[in-house]
């Protein structure tokens, strides 16, 4: 099967890859580009651990073809922190103990980032709804919700 040349911005930097037409974006990111922060969970988009940001929207990269990202802007957890330090969302997850085992954390962080870009002053109910596409199988969601609330406050003060 002929491979397709694709290029897109990944975490603010241009990248190129040769992908098969049926290759999923999560595999391109993890195996071709070697950024392993984005995880593979259920491979049906139910668990959300593969969530990345594509062109300003949260997407499940386990059900999105890599060719669909051609020409786009992709943000993964590796792109949240800057030279100045952790992003406010990452810092809030640390401070509020929203990390738990860490398997779902990268996608939770990316989803929380996008959610707060779209809704900078959310209620607890809105946070629960906004984060509902990402499952955490460790315990509960209370610390994750507290972390998103804290991140919202940090971003409002910045």
Coordinates of C-alpha atoms in Angstrom, one line a residue:
X1 CA 0.0 0.0 0.0
X2 CA 1.4 3.4 -1.0
X3 CA 2.3 5.7 1.8
X4 CA 1.2 9.3 2.0
X5 CA 3.5 12.2 2.9
X6 CA 1.8 14.4 5.5
X7 CA 3.0 17.4 7.4
X8 CA 1.5 19.3 10.3
X9 CA 2.5 21.4 13.2
X10 CA 3.0 19.3 16.4
X11 CA 3.3 21.2 19.5
X12 CA 4.2 24.3 17.5
X13 CA 6.9 22.7 15.4
X14 CA 6.6 21.4 11.9
X15 CA 6.8 17.6 11.4
X16 CA 6.5 15.3 8.4
X17 CA 5.7 11.7 8.2
X18 CA 5.1 8.9 5.7
X19 CA 1.9 7.1 6.7
X20 CA -0.3 4.4 5.3
X21 CA -3.8 5.7 4.4
X22 CA -5.3 3.6 7.3
X23 CA -2.8 4.6 9.9
X24 CA -4.3 6.3 13.0
X25 CA -3.0 9.6 14.3
X26 CA -2.1 8.1 17.7
X27 CA 0.2 5.6 16.0
X28 CA 1.9 8.3 13.9
X29 CA 2.5 10.4 17.0
X30 CA 3.7 7.5 19.2
X31 CA 5.5 5.2 16.8
X32 CA 6.5 7.4 13.9
X33 CA 7.3 10.7 15.7
X34 CA 8.2 9.0 19.0
X35 CA 6.2 11.2 21.3
X36 CA 4.7 8.8 23.8
X37 CA 2.7 11.0 26.1
X38 CA -0.5 10.2 24.1
X39 CA -1.6 6.8 25.2
X40 CA -3.6 4.0 23.5
X41 CA -6.4 2.6 25.6
X42 CA -9.6 1.1 24.3
X43 CA -9.0 2.0 20.6
X44 CA -12.7 2.7 20.2
X45 CA -12.6 6.4 21.5
X46 CA -14.6 5.5 24.7
X47 CA -11.8 6.0 27.2
X48 CA -10.3 9.1 25.8
X49 CA -6.6 8.4 26.8
X50 CA -5.6 9.2 23.2
X51 CA -7.1 12.7 23.3
X52 CA -5.1 15.4 21.5
X53 CA -5.9 18.9 20.3
X54 CA -6.3 19.2 16.5
X55 CA -7.0 22.7 15.1
X56 CA -8.5 23.9 18.4
X57 CA -10.7 20.9 19.1
X58 CA -10.3 17.9 21.3
X59 CA -10.1 14.7 19.2
X60 CA -9.7 11.0 19.9
X61 CA -6.5 10.2 18.0
X62 CA -7.3 6.5 18.1
X63 CA -10.2 6.9 15.7
X64 CA -8.7 9.7 13.5
X65 CA -6.6 8.9 10.5
X66 CA -3.2 10.5 10.4
X67 CA -3.9 11.9 6.9
X68 CA -6.7 13.9 8.5
X69 CA -4.1 15.9 10.4
X70 CA -2.3 16.9 7.3
X71 CA -1.8 20.6 7.3
X72 CA -3.2 20.9 10.8
X73 CA -2.0 22.0 14.2
X74 CA -1.8 19.2 16.8
X75 CA -1.1 19.7 20.5
X76 CA -0.2 16.8 22.8
X77 CA 0.7 16.8 26.4
X78 CA 4.4 17.3 25.5
X79 CA 3.4 20.7 24.1
X80 CA 1.7 22.1 27.2
X81 CA 4.8 23.1 29.3
X82 CA 7.0 25.9 28.1
X83 CA 10.6 27.0 28.9
X84 CA 9.1 28.9 31.8
X85 CA 7.6 25.8 33.4
X86 CA 4.5 23.8 33.6
X87 CA 1.3 25.1 32.1
X88 CA -1.3 26.3 34.6
X89 CA -3.4 23.1 33.9
X90 CA -0.4 20.9 34.7
X91 CA 0.5 22.8 37.8
X92 CA -3.1 22.6 39.1
X93 CA -3.2 18.8 38.5
X94 CA 0.0 18.5 40.6
X95 CA -1.3 20.7 43.4
X96 CA -4.8 19.2 43.5
X97 CA -3.6 15.5 43.3
X98 CA -5.5 15.0 40.0
X99 CA -2.7 12.8 38.6
X100 CA -3.6 9.4 40.2
X101 CA -1.9 6.6 38.3
X102 CA -1.0 8.8 35.4
X103 CA -2.2 6.7 32.5
X104 CA -5.1 9.0 31.7
X105 CA -3.4 12.1 32.8
X106 CA -1.9 13.3 29.5
X107 CA -5.3 13.2 27.8
X108 CA -7.0 14.8 30.8
X109 CA -4.5 17.6 30.7
X110 CA -4.9 18.2 27.0
X111 CA -8.7 18.0 27.3
X112 CA -8.7 20.4 30.3
X113 CA -6.5 22.8 28.4
X114 CA -9.0 22.9 25.5
X115 CA -12.1 22.9 27.7
X116 CA -10.7 26.0 29.6
X117 CA -9.9 27.7 26.3
X118 CA -13.5 27.3 25.3
X119 CA -15.0 27.9 28.7
X120 CA -12.7 30.0 31.0
X121 CA -15.1 30.3 33.9
X122 CA -16.9 26.9 34.1
X123 CA -19.2 25.7 36.9
X124 CA -18.5 22.3 38.5
X125 CA -21.3 20.8 36.4
X126 CA -19.8 22.2 33.2
X127 CA -16.4 20.7 34.1
X128 CA -17.9 17.3 34.7
X129 CA -19.7 17.5 31.4
X130 CA -16.6 18.9 29.6
X131 CA -14.3 16.2 30.9
X132 CA -16.8 13.3 30.5
X133 CA -15.1 12.0 27.4
X134 CA -12.1 11.1 29.4
X135 CA -12.3 8.1 31.7
X136 CA -10.2 7.5 34.8
X137 CA -10.3 4.0 36.0
X138 CA -8.2 4.5 39.2
X139 CA -10.6 6.1 41.6
X140 CA -12.9 9.1 41.3
X141 CA -13.0 12.4 39.5
X142 CA -13.1 14.7 42.5
X143 CA -9.4 15.7 42.4
X144 CA -9.5 16.0 38.6
X145 CA -12.5 18.4 38.9
X146 CA -10.7 20.4 41.6
X147 CA -7.7 20.6 39.4
X148 CA -9.7 22.0 36.5
X149 CA -11.3 24.5 38.8
X150 CA -7.9 25.5 40.1
X151 CA -6.5 25.8 36.6
X152 CA -9.4 28.0 35.6
X153 CA -8.6 30.4 38.4
X154 CA -4.9 30.4 37.6
X155 CA -5.6 31.2 33.9
X156 CA -8.0 34.0 34.9
X157 CA -5.3 35.6 37.1
X158 CA -2.6 35.3 34.4

